[in-house]
Coordinates of C-alpha atoms and ligand atoms in Angstrom, one line a residue:
Chain A
M1 CA 36.9 19.2 -69.4
H2 CA 40.6 20.0 -69.1
Q3 CA 40.2 20.6 -65.4
L4 CA 38.3 17.3 -65.0
L5 CA 41.1 15.3 -66.7
Q6 CA 43.6 17.1 -64.6
Q7 CA 41.8 16.2 -61.4
I8 CA 41.4 12.6 -62.5
F9 CA 45.0 12.3 -63.2
S10 CA 46.2 13.7 -59.9
G11 CA 43.6 11.5 -58.3
L12 CA 45.2 8.5 -59.9
A13 CA 48.6 9.6 -58.5
A14 CA 47.2 9.8 -55.0
G15 CA 45.3 6.6 -55.6
A16 CA 48.4 4.8 -56.6
I17 CA 49.8 5.5 -53.1
Y18 CA 46.6 4.3 -51.4
A19 CA 46.7 1.3 -53.6
S20 CA 50.2 0.4 -52.4
L21 CA 49.3 0.6 -48.8
A22 CA 46.0 -1.2 -49.4
L23 CA 48.0 -4.0 -51.0
A24 CA 50.2 -4.2 -47.9
L25 CA 47.1 -4.5 -45.8
V26 CA 45.6 -7.2 -48.0
M27 CA 48.9 -9.2 -48.0
I28 CA 48.9 -9.4 -44.2
Y29 CA 45.2 -10.0 -44.0
R30 CA 45.4 -12.9 -46.4
A31 CA 48.3 -14.5 -44.6
T32 CA 47.1 -14.0 -41.0
N33 CA 43.5 -12.9 -41.2
L34 CA 44.7 -9.8 -39.3
V35 CA 44.1 -6.2 -40.2
N36 CA 47.4 -4.4 -39.5
F37 CA 46.4 -1.1 -38.0
A38 CA 50.1 -0.2 -37.7
Q39 CA 50.7 -0.4 -41.4
G40 CA 50.6 3.4 -41.8
E41 CA 52.8 4.1 -38.9
M42 CA 55.3 1.5 -40.1
A43 CA 55.4 3.3 -43.5
M44 CA 55.8 6.6 -41.7
F45 CA 58.8 5.3 -39.7
S46 CA 60.3 3.9 -42.9
T47 CA 59.9 7.3 -44.5
Y48 CA 61.9 8.9 -41.6
I49 CA 64.6 6.4 -42.2
A50 CA 64.8 7.5 -45.9
W51 CA 64.7 11.1 -44.8
T52 CA 67.7 10.5 -42.4
L53 CA 69.6 8.8 -45.2
V54 CA 69.0 11.5 -47.6
N55 CA 70.0 14.2 -45.1
A56 CA 73.1 12.2 -44.5
G57 CA 74.0 12.9 -48.1
L58 CA 72.9 9.7 -49.9
P59 CA 71.5 10.0 -53.3
F60 CA 67.7 9.7 -53.3
W61 CA 67.4 6.4 -55.0
G62 CA 70.2 4.9 -52.9
A63 CA 68.3 6.0 -49.8
F64 CA 65.1 4.6 -51.3
L65 CA 66.6 1.1 -51.8
I66 CA 68.3 0.9 -48.5
T67 CA 65.0 2.0 -46.8
L68 CA 63.2 -0.8 -48.6
A69 CA 65.7 -3.3 -47.4
V70 CA 65.6 -2.1 -43.8
S71 CA 61.8 -2.0 -43.8
F72 CA 61.7 -5.5 -45.1
L73 CA 63.9 -6.8 -42.3
G74 CA 62.0 -4.7 -39.8
G75 CA 58.7 -6.1 -41.0
M76 CA 60.1 -9.6 -40.6
A77 CA 61.4 -8.8 -37.1
I78 CA 58.0 -7.4 -36.1
E79 CA 56.3 -10.6 -37.2
R80 CA 58.8 -12.7 -35.3
I81 CA 58.8 -10.7 -32.1
V82 CA 55.4 -9.2 -31.7
I83 CA 52.9 -11.1 -33.9
R84 CA 54.0 -14.7 -33.6
P85 CA 53.3 -14.8 -29.8
V86 CA 49.7 -13.8 -30.5
E87 CA 49.3 -16.0 -33.6
N88 CA 46.9 -18.4 -31.9
A89 CA 45.4 -15.9 -29.5
P90 CA 41.8 -14.6 -30.1
I91 CA 41.7 -12.2 -33.1
L92 CA 40.9 -9.3 -30.9
A93 CA 44.1 -9.7 -29.0
A94 CA 46.1 -9.7 -32.2
V95 CA 44.2 -6.5 -33.4
V96 CA 45.0 -4.8 -30.1
V97 CA 48.7 -5.7 -30.6
T98 CA 48.7 -4.0 -34.0
I99 CA 47.1 -0.9 -32.5
G100 CA 49.8 -1.0 -29.8
L101 CA 52.4 -1.1 -32.6
L102 CA 50.7 1.9 -34.1
L103 CA 51.1 3.9 -30.9
I104 CA 54.7 2.7 -30.4
F105 CA 55.8 3.7 -33.8
N106 CA 54.0 7.0 -33.6
S107 CA 55.5 8.0 -30.3
L108 CA 58.9 6.6 -31.2
A109 CA 59.0 8.8 -34.3
G110 CA 57.8 11.8 -32.2
W111 CA 60.5 11.1 -29.6
I112 CA 63.3 10.7 -32.1
Y113 CA 62.4 13.2 -34.8
S114 CA 59.9 15.4 -32.9
Y115 CA 56.4 16.3 -34.2
T116 CA 57.5 19.3 -36.3
L117 CA 56.8 19.1 -40.0
Q118 CA 59.8 18.2 -42.1
E119 CA 60.2 18.9 -45.8
F120 CA 60.8 15.7 -47.8
P121 CA 62.6 15.8 -51.1
S122 CA 60.7 14.7 -54.2
P123 CA 62.7 12.6 -56.6
F124 CA 60.6 13.9 -59.4
P125 CA 60.6 17.5 -60.7
D126 CA 57.2 19.2 -60.5
R127 CA 56.8 20.2 -64.1
P128 CA 53.5 20.4 -66.0
L129 CA 53.1 18.1 -68.9
F130 CA 50.8 17.9 -71.9
G131 CA 49.4 21.5 -71.4
A132 CA 49.3 21.1 -67.6
L133 CA 47.1 18.0 -67.9
M134 CA 49.4 16.2 -65.5
T135 CA 52.7 16.8 -63.8
T136 CA 56.0 14.9 -63.9
R137 CA 55.5 14.2 -60.3
D138 CA 52.2 12.4 -60.9
I139 CA 53.7 10.4 -63.6
G140 CA 56.7 9.5 -61.5
V141 CA 54.5 8.3 -58.5
I142 CA 52.3 6.2 -60.8
A143 CA 55.3 4.7 -62.6
V144 CA 57.0 3.7 -59.3
T145 CA 53.8 2.1 -58.1
L146 CA 53.4 0.2 -61.4
V147 CA 57.0 -1.1 -61.1
V148 CA 56.3 -2.2 -57.5
L149 CA 53.1 -4.0 -58.5
A150 CA 54.8 -5.7 -61.5
V151 CA 57.7 -6.9 -59.3
L152 CA 55.2 -8.2 -56.7
F153 CA 53.1 -9.9 -59.3
C154 CA 56.0 -11.7 -60.9
F155 CA 57.3 -12.7 -57.5
F156 CA 54.0 -14.3 -56.5
R157 CA 53.2 -15.7 -59.9
F158 CA 56.6 -17.1 -61.0
T159 CA 58.8 -17.8 -58.0
T160 CA 58.7 -20.9 -55.8
T161 CA 58.8 -18.8 -52.7
G162 CA 55.9 -16.7 -53.9
L163 CA 53.9 -19.8 -54.6
A164 CA 54.8 -21.2 -51.2
M165 CA 53.6 -18.0 -49.6
R166 CA 50.2 -18.2 -51.3
A167 CA 49.9 -21.8 -50.3
A168 CA 50.8 -21.1 -46.7
A169 CA 48.3 -18.3 -46.6
Q170 CA 45.6 -20.5 -47.9
N171 CA 46.1 -23.8 -46.1
P172 CA 48.9 -23.7 -43.5
E173 CA 48.6 -27.3 -42.5
S174 CA 48.8 -28.6 -46.1
A175 CA 51.7 -26.3 -46.7
R176 CA 53.6 -27.8 -43.8
L177 CA 52.9 -31.3 -45.1
C178 CA 54.6 -30.1 -48.4
G179 CA 57.6 -29.1 -46.3
I180 CA 57.0 -25.4 -46.4
H181 CA 58.1 -23.4 -43.4
V182 CA 54.9 -21.5 -42.8
G183 CA 56.3 -19.3 -40.1
R184 CA 59.1 -18.1 -42.4
M185 CA 56.5 -17.4 -45.1
L186 CA 54.5 -15.2 -42.7
A187 CA 57.7 -13.3 -41.8
I188 CA 58.5 -12.7 -45.5
G189 CA 54.9 -11.5 -46.0
W190 CA 55.3 -9.0 -43.2
G191 CA 58.6 -7.9 -44.6
L192 CA 57.2 -7.4 -48.1
A193 CA 54.2 -5.5 -46.7
A194 CA 56.5 -3.2 -44.7
A195 CA 58.6 -2.6 -47.8
I196 CA 55.5 -1.8 -49.9
G197 CA 54.4 0.6 -47.2
A198 CA 57.7 2.3 -47.3
V199 CA 57.3 3.0 -51.0
A200 CA 53.9 4.5 -50.2
G201 CA 55.3 6.7 -47.4
I202 CA 58.2 7.9 -49.5
M203 CA 56.0 8.7 -52.4
V204 CA 53.4 10.6 -50.4
A205 CA 55.8 12.5 -48.1
P206 CA 56.9 15.2 -50.6
A207 CA 53.2 16.2 -50.9
L208 CA 52.2 16.0 -47.3
F209 CA 55.4 16.9 -45.5
L210 CA 56.9 14.5 -43.1
D211 CA 55.5 14.2 -39.5
P212 CA 54.6 11.3 -37.2
N213 CA 50.9 11.6 -38.0
M214 CA 51.5 11.8 -41.8
M215 CA 50.0 8.4 -42.6
S216 CA 46.8 8.5 -40.6
G217 CA 44.7 9.9 -43.5
V218 CA 46.5 7.8 -46.1
L219 CA 45.8 4.7 -44.0
L220 CA 42.1 5.5 -43.9
Y221 CA 42.0 5.8 -47.6
A222 CA 44.0 2.6 -48.0
F223 CA 41.5 0.8 -45.8
T224 CA 38.7 2.2 -47.9
G225 CA 40.5 1.0 -51.0
A226 CA 41.1 -2.5 -49.6
L227 CA 37.5 -2.9 -48.4
I228 CA 36.1 -1.6 -51.7
G229 CA 38.3 -4.1 -53.6
G230 CA 37.4 -6.9 -51.1
I231 CA 40.0 -7.3 -48.4
T232 CA 41.1 -10.6 -49.7
S233 CA 41.9 -9.5 -53.2
P234 CA 45.3 -7.9 -54.2
V235 CA 43.9 -6.8 -57.6
G236 CA 40.9 -5.4 -55.8
A237 CA 43.1 -3.5 -53.4
V238 CA 44.9 -1.8 -56.2
I239 CA 41.7 -0.9 -58.1
G240 CA 40.0 0.1 -54.9
G241 CA 42.9 2.4 -54.0
L242 CA 42.7 4.1 -57.4
I243 CA 38.9 4.5 -57.1
V244 CA 39.3 6.1 -53.8
G245 CA 42.1 8.5 -55.0
V246 CA 40.1 9.7 -58.0
T247 CA 36.8 10.0 -56.1
E248 CA 38.4 11.8 -53.3
N249 CA 39.9 14.3 -55.7
L250 CA 36.8 14.9 -57.7
V251 CA 34.5 15.2 -54.8
G252 CA 36.9 17.5 -53.1
T253 CA 37.1 19.7 -56.2
Y254 CA 33.5 19.8 -57.3
L255 CA 31.2 18.9 -54.5
I256 CA 32.3 19.7 -51.0
A257 CA 34.8 21.6 -49.0
S258 CA 38.1 19.7 -49.0
Q259 CA 38.0 19.6 -45.2
L260 CA 35.2 17.1 -45.6
K261 CA 37.1 14.8 -47.9
F262 CA 37.6 12.1 -45.2
T263 CA 33.8 11.7 -45.1
V264 CA 33.9 10.6 -48.7
A265 CA 36.0 7.6 -47.7
L266 CA 33.5 6.6 -45.1
I267 CA 30.6 7.0 -47.4
L268 CA 32.3 5.0 -50.0
I269 CA 33.0 2.1 -47.6
I270 CA 29.3 2.1 -46.5
L271 CA 28.0 2.2 -50.0
V272 CA 30.2 -0.6 -51.3
L273 CA 29.6 -2.8 -48.3
L274 CA 25.9 -2.2 -48.5
F275 CA 25.7 -3.5 -52.0
R276 CA 28.7 -5.9 -52.1
P277 CA 29.6 -7.1 -48.7
N278 CA 32.6 -8.9 -50.0
G279 CA 33.8 -5.9 -51.9
L280 CA 34.2 -5.7 -55.7
F281 CA 36.7 -8.6 -56.0
G282 CA 36.5 -10.4 -52.7
T283 CA 36.5 -14.2 -52.3
A284 CA 36.8 -15.3 -55.9
I285 CA 37.9 -18.8 -54.9
V286 CA 35.8 -21.5 -56.3
R287 CA 35.2 -24.1 -53.6
R288 CA 33.6 -27.5 -53.7
V289 CA 33.4 -29.7 -50.6
Chain B
M1 CA 64.6 -56.4 -43.4
T2 CA 63.8 -53.6 -40.9
P3 CA 60.5 -51.8 -41.3
I4 CA 60.7 -48.3 -42.9
L5 CA 58.4 -46.9 -40.2
Q6 CA 58.0 -48.0 -36.6
L7 CA 55.7 -46.7 -34.0
R8 CA 56.4 -47.9 -30.4
A9 CA 54.0 -47.2 -27.6
V10 CA 52.8 -44.0 -29.3
K11 CA 50.3 -41.8 -27.5
A12 CA 48.6 -38.8 -29.1
F13 CA 46.7 -35.9 -27.5
Y14 CA 44.3 -33.2 -28.5
G15 CA 44.7 -30.7 -25.7
Q16 CA 44.5 -32.7 -22.5
S17 CA 42.6 -35.7 -23.9
E18 CA 44.6 -38.8 -24.9
V19 CA 43.3 -40.3 -28.1
L20 CA 45.9 -42.9 -28.8
H21 CA 46.9 -45.0 -25.8
G22 CA 50.3 -46.4 -26.8
I23 CA 50.1 -48.1 -30.2
D24 CA 52.7 -50.2 -32.0
I25 CA 52.7 -50.2 -35.7
A26 CA 55.3 -51.3 -38.3
V27 CA 55.3 -50.5 -42.0
E28 CA 57.3 -52.9 -44.2
R29 CA 59.7 -51.4 -46.7
G30 CA 58.0 -51.4 -50.1
G31 CA 54.8 -52.8 -48.7
M32 CA 51.3 -51.6 -48.2
T33 CA 50.0 -51.5 -44.6
V34 CA 46.4 -50.7 -43.8
L35 CA 44.9 -49.3 -40.6
L36 CA 41.3 -50.3 -40.1
G37 CA 38.8 -49.2 -37.5
A38 CA 35.5 -47.6 -36.9
N39 CA 34.8 -43.9 -36.9
G40 CA 36.7 -42.1 -34.2
A41 CA 39.0 -45.0 -33.5
G42 CA 42.1 -42.9 -34.0
K43 CA 43.3 -43.8 -37.5
T44 CA 43.6 -40.2 -38.7
T45 CA 45.3 -39.3 -35.4
A46 CA 47.8 -42.0 -35.9
L47 CA 48.9 -40.5 -39.3
R48 CA 48.9 -37.1 -37.7
A49 CA 51.2 -38.4 -34.9
I50 CA 53.6 -39.5 -37.5
C51 CA 53.6 -36.1 -39.2
G52 CA 53.7 -34.2 -36.0
T53 CA 50.5 -32.3 -36.6
V54 CA 49.3 -33.5 -33.2
R55 CA 51.1 -33.7 -29.9
R56 CA 52.5 -37.2 -29.4
E57 CA 54.7 -39.3 -27.1
G58 CA 56.5 -42.6 -27.7
E59 CA 59.0 -43.7 -30.3
I60 CA 58.4 -43.0 -34.0
I61 CA 61.3 -44.2 -36.2
F62 CA 61.4 -43.6 -39.9
S63 CA 64.4 -45.3 -41.7
E64 CA 67.1 -44.3 -39.3
H65 CA 65.5 -41.1 -38.1
R66 CA 63.7 -40.5 -34.9
L67 CA 60.7 -38.3 -35.7
N68 CA 59.9 -37.2 -32.2
G69 CA 60.7 -33.5 -31.7
R70 CA 60.9 -32.8 -35.4
S71 CA 58.5 -30.3 -37.0
T72 CA 56.0 -31.3 -39.7
E73 CA 58.0 -29.6 -42.4
Q74 CA 61.2 -31.4 -41.4
I75 CA 59.3 -34.7 -41.4
A76 CA 58.1 -34.0 -44.9
R77 CA 61.6 -33.2 -46.0
L78 CA 62.8 -36.6 -44.8
G79 CA 60.5 -38.2 -47.5
I80 CA 57.1 -38.7 -45.9
A81 CA 54.2 -37.5 -48.0
H82 CA 50.8 -37.3 -46.3
V83 CA 47.5 -37.1 -48.2
P84 CA 45.4 -35.9 -45.3
E85 CA 41.7 -36.6 -44.5
G86 CA 39.7 -34.2 -46.7
R87 CA 42.6 -34.2 -49.3
G88 CA 44.2 -30.9 -48.3
T89 CA 44.5 -29.6 -51.8
F90 CA 45.0 -25.9 -52.3
V91 CA 41.6 -25.1 -53.7
G92 CA 42.5 -21.5 -54.7
L93 CA 45.6 -22.6 -56.7
T94 CA 45.7 -24.2 -60.1
V95 CA 46.3 -27.9 -60.6
E96 CA 49.8 -27.3 -61.8
E97 CA 50.6 -25.0 -58.9
N98 CA 49.4 -27.7 -56.5
L99 CA 51.8 -30.1 -58.2
R100 CA 54.7 -27.6 -58.0
L101 CA 54.0 -27.3 -54.3
G102 CA 54.3 -31.0 -54.0
A103 CA 57.8 -30.8 -55.3
Y104 CA 58.7 -27.9 -53.0
T105 CA 61.3 -29.9 -51.0
C106 CA 63.0 -31.2 -54.2
T107 CA 65.9 -29.5 -55.7
G108 CA 65.9 -29.2 -59.5
T109 CA 62.9 -28.7 -61.8
P110 CA 59.8 -30.7 -61.1
H111 CA 59.1 -31.0 -64.8
E112 CA 59.9 -34.7 -65.3
N113 CA 58.0 -35.8 -62.2
M114 CA 55.0 -33.7 -63.3
Q115 CA 55.0 -35.4 -66.7
R116 CA 54.9 -38.7 -64.9
M117 CA 51.9 -37.6 -62.9
Y118 CA 50.1 -36.4 -65.9
A119 CA 50.7 -39.8 -67.5
Y120 CA 49.3 -41.6 -64.4
F121 CA 46.4 -39.1 -64.2
P122 CA 45.6 -37.7 -67.7
I123 CA 42.6 -35.8 -66.4
L124 CA 45.0 -33.6 -64.4
A125 CA 46.9 -32.7 -67.5
E126 CA 43.7 -31.6 -69.1
R127 CA 42.9 -29.4 -66.1
R128 CA 46.3 -28.1 -65.3
R129 CA 45.3 -24.5 -65.5
Q130 CA 42.0 -24.8 -63.6
Q131 CA 41.6 -24.0 -59.9
A132 CA 41.8 -27.1 -57.9
G133 CA 38.6 -26.2 -56.1
A134 CA 36.7 -26.6 -59.4
L135 CA 37.7 -30.3 -59.7
S136 CA 35.3 -33.1 -58.9
G137 CA 35.9 -35.1 -55.7
G138 CA 37.6 -37.9 -57.5
E139 CA 39.8 -35.6 -59.5
Q140 CA 40.7 -33.7 -56.3
Q141 CA 41.7 -37.1 -54.7
M142 CA 43.9 -37.8 -57.7
L143 CA 45.4 -34.4 -57.4
A144 CA 46.1 -34.9 -53.8
I145 CA 47.8 -38.2 -54.4
A146 CA 49.8 -36.8 -57.4
R147 CA 50.9 -33.8 -55.3
A148 CA 52.1 -36.1 -52.6
L149 CA 54.0 -38.2 -55.1
M150 CA 55.7 -35.1 -56.6
M151 CA 58.1 -35.1 -53.7
S152 CA 59.3 -38.6 -54.6
P153 CA 58.5 -39.8 -51.1
Q154 CA 59.8 -43.0 -49.5
L155 CA 56.6 -43.4 -47.5
L156 CA 53.1 -42.3 -48.6
L157 CA 50.4 -41.9 -45.9
L158 CA 46.9 -42.0 -47.4
D159 CA 43.9 -41.1 -45.3
E160 CA 40.7 -42.6 -46.7
P161 CA 41.3 -42.0 -50.4
S162 CA 37.9 -43.7 -51.1
F163 CA 35.9 -41.1 -49.1
G164 CA 32.9 -39.9 -50.9
L165 CA 33.8 -41.5 -54.2
A166 CA 31.9 -43.8 -56.5
P167 CA 33.0 -47.4 -56.3
L168 CA 34.5 -47.4 -59.8
V169 CA 36.6 -44.3 -59.1
V170 CA 37.8 -45.9 -55.9
E171 CA 38.8 -49.1 -57.7
S172 CA 40.8 -47.1 -60.2
I173 CA 42.5 -45.0 -57.6
F174 CA 43.5 -48.1 -55.6
A175 CA 44.8 -49.8 -58.7
L176 CA 46.9 -46.7 -59.5
V177 CA 48.3 -46.5 -56.0
E178 CA 49.2 -50.1 -56.3
R179 CA 50.9 -49.6 -59.6
I180 CA 52.8 -46.5 -58.4
R181 CA 53.9 -48.4 -55.2
R182 CA 55.4 -51.1 -57.3
E183 CA 57.0 -48.8 -60.0
H184 CA 58.5 -46.4 -57.5
R185 CA 59.1 -48.7 -54.5
V186 CA 57.1 -46.4 -52.3
S187 CA 55.9 -47.8 -49.0
V188 CA 52.3 -47.1 -48.2
L189 CA 50.4 -46.7 -45.0
L190 CA 46.8 -46.5 -45.8
V191 CA 43.8 -45.6 -43.6
E192 CA 40.6 -47.0 -45.0
Q193 CA 36.9 -47.5 -44.1
N194 CA 36.4 -49.8 -47.1
A195 CA 38.0 -52.8 -45.3
S196 CA 37.3 -55.4 -48.0
L197 CA 39.0 -53.4 -50.7
A198 CA 41.9 -52.3 -48.5
L199 CA 42.6 -55.9 -47.4
E200 CA 42.6 -57.0 -51.0
F201 CA 45.5 -54.5 -51.8
A202 CA 47.4 -54.4 -48.5
D203 CA 49.8 -57.0 -47.3
R204 CA 49.6 -56.1 -43.5
A205 CA 46.8 -54.8 -41.5
Y206 CA 46.1 -53.3 -38.1
L207 CA 42.8 -52.9 -36.4
I208 CA 42.4 -49.9 -34.1
E209 CA 39.6 -49.5 -31.6
T210 CA 39.3 -46.5 -29.3
G211 CA 42.9 -45.7 -29.4
Y212 CA 44.3 -49.3 -29.1
V213 CA 45.6 -51.7 -31.6
V214 CA 43.3 -54.7 -31.0
S215 CA 44.4 -57.0 -33.8
S216 CA 47.2 -57.1 -36.4
G217 CA 48.7 -59.5 -38.9
S218 CA 48.9 -60.3 -42.5
A219 CA 46.0 -58.8 -44.5
K220 CA 44.9 -62.3 -45.4
A221 CA 44.8 -63.4 -41.8
L222 CA 42.7 -60.5 -40.9
A223 CA 40.4 -60.9 -43.8
D224 CA 39.8 -64.6 -42.7
D225 CA 39.3 -63.7 -39.0
P226 CA 35.6 -64.5 -38.4
Q227 CA 35.1 -61.6 -35.9
I228 CA 36.6 -59.0 -38.2
R229 CA 34.6 -60.4 -41.1
R230 CA 31.4 -59.9 -39.1
S231 CA 32.3 -56.4 -37.7
Y232 CA 34.1 -54.8 -40.7
L233 CA 33.5 -56.8 -43.8
G234 CA 29.8 -57.6 -43.3
Y235 CA 29.8 -61.3 -44.2
Ligands
ATP1 N1 40.9 -31.8 -33.6 C1 40.4 -32.6 -32.6 N2 40.2 -32.1 -31.4 C2 39.8 -32.9 -30.4 N3 39.5 -34.2 -30.5 C3 39.7 -34.8 -31.7 C4 40.1 -34.0 -32.8 N4 40.2 -34.8 -33.9 C5 39.8 -36.0 -33.5 N5 39.5 -36.0 -32.2 C6 39.0 -37.1 -31.4 O1 40.0 -38.1 -31.5 C7 39.4 -39.4 -31.7 C8 40.0 -40.1 -32.9 O2 39.7 -39.3 -34.0 P1 40.3 -39.7 -35.5 O3 40.0 -38.5 -36.3 O4 41.7 -40.1 -35.3 O5 39.4 -40.9 -35.8 P2 39.4 -41.8 -37.2 O6 39.7 -43.2 -36.8 O7 40.2 -41.2 -38.2 O8 37.8 -41.7 -37.5 P3 37.1 -41.5 -39.0 O9 37.1 -42.9 -39.6 O10 35.8 -41.0 -38.7 O11 37.9 -40.6 -39.8 C9 37.9 -39.2 -31.8 O12 37.3 -39.5 -30.6 C10 37.8 -37.7 -32.0 O13 36.6 -37.2 -31.4
MG2 MG1 39.8 -40.3 -40.0

């Protein structure tokens, strides 16, 4: 029983990271109907920026905030420079562009930082809590994720810009008629997604070590989470990410060799899509024509 | 008095195909002008040309601004509100959020304007927390008009507000538009299939056929024109 709870809890900590990245995927999907395959590599690159800043002697949380700001601007720039030209192109062209971005960020990171594993500092001490039921690191990761989610929720729910972003994602033409700069909203969306991804990367790096391929597995789990939740639902993405984290951990501990853990993600995707093609929370919009 | 909106030799295009072939339209300040015409005549396209959601040529002058070359969102900011064909409500957002979006270009809180809209359309106040997609067709039309009025526009473009609605609902919507026009001195450019009703409320009318203005004048003159009576009014 104790071990089970322990595994569930560390699963939640991993799941919180998947949830963040899944949320980034969903944000971009909702705004542009585009699956951003580069989301993981963008997060990885952000993590290298944080690592550089920490190595330059900045305090961890200072480096964290600067990295978020840089990632936000970088995400906006990517939207402007790379995504906007293919905005009206066939969807396949846009998908290929994001895959191209993935490769560019991966090789850029390899070229600048090399492919050797780097140790990444954890902001949280790794101390057992409550009779080793959980660690302070798990708590820290979950807390940071919750803060990010709360900030995002308030942004979208209570600010005019957040509302305008939702409107632009839903009905760009009507949004323009309301005077909303739809292009600017898309850019902000990419910026936010990049910043959320940066949080995921920085939270996962101490456990995985930092290297240019660090996020490939995380991205797969995040995809799984997003699909389970229904790729259009932010709440679904978060819950989906947590489900994946816990399932992965339990299955890896009790059922199969942990080398096979990735298979779990694929099986989860297939199972969910078999029974609920729109995911658990997908397409909740009531529509009457 | 100069018209609030003038179209001179305006052409509009979807891709390569020219749909409006140089139309001239003027909307009087504070008045209601109606565009009549059969399906596919180009009425909706004329409104789109004004808002820049379709490629267009020719002169479009609003107050003292030239609209050519301006983007849709800039045109909205000048004070032109467009209730598009099919209403264009944000179905996944609540009624209140739709209204807040209407006031996106306004500085300051939209609260006062929102209360005014709830007074005009009490049903919207009742449903303020519901998703717009869950409203009935008539309620959605009211929401679309209320959202457009939230920006306190100088010019309101209405594309077939009667579409798909019961005659009684249509009457009440027209009466409200008329009242709002007078109380807020909004000029209205209306596109309508229901010619007899539109001519009753409008003061000027244009008849469009296959991308040309074929007839124009006071609403009364058009309503009395025997040919228009036969083709569009059915008596
Ligand atoms: N998106 C589009 N792409 C290509 N052609 C279009 C498009 N929308 C309209 N058209 C064409 O432009 C012409 C005018 O269409 P428009 O929608 O302006 O007509 P309308 O007068 O509003 O008709 P209705 O009363 O049926 O709404 C039609 O011949 C139509 O086929
Ligand atoms: Mg039309």
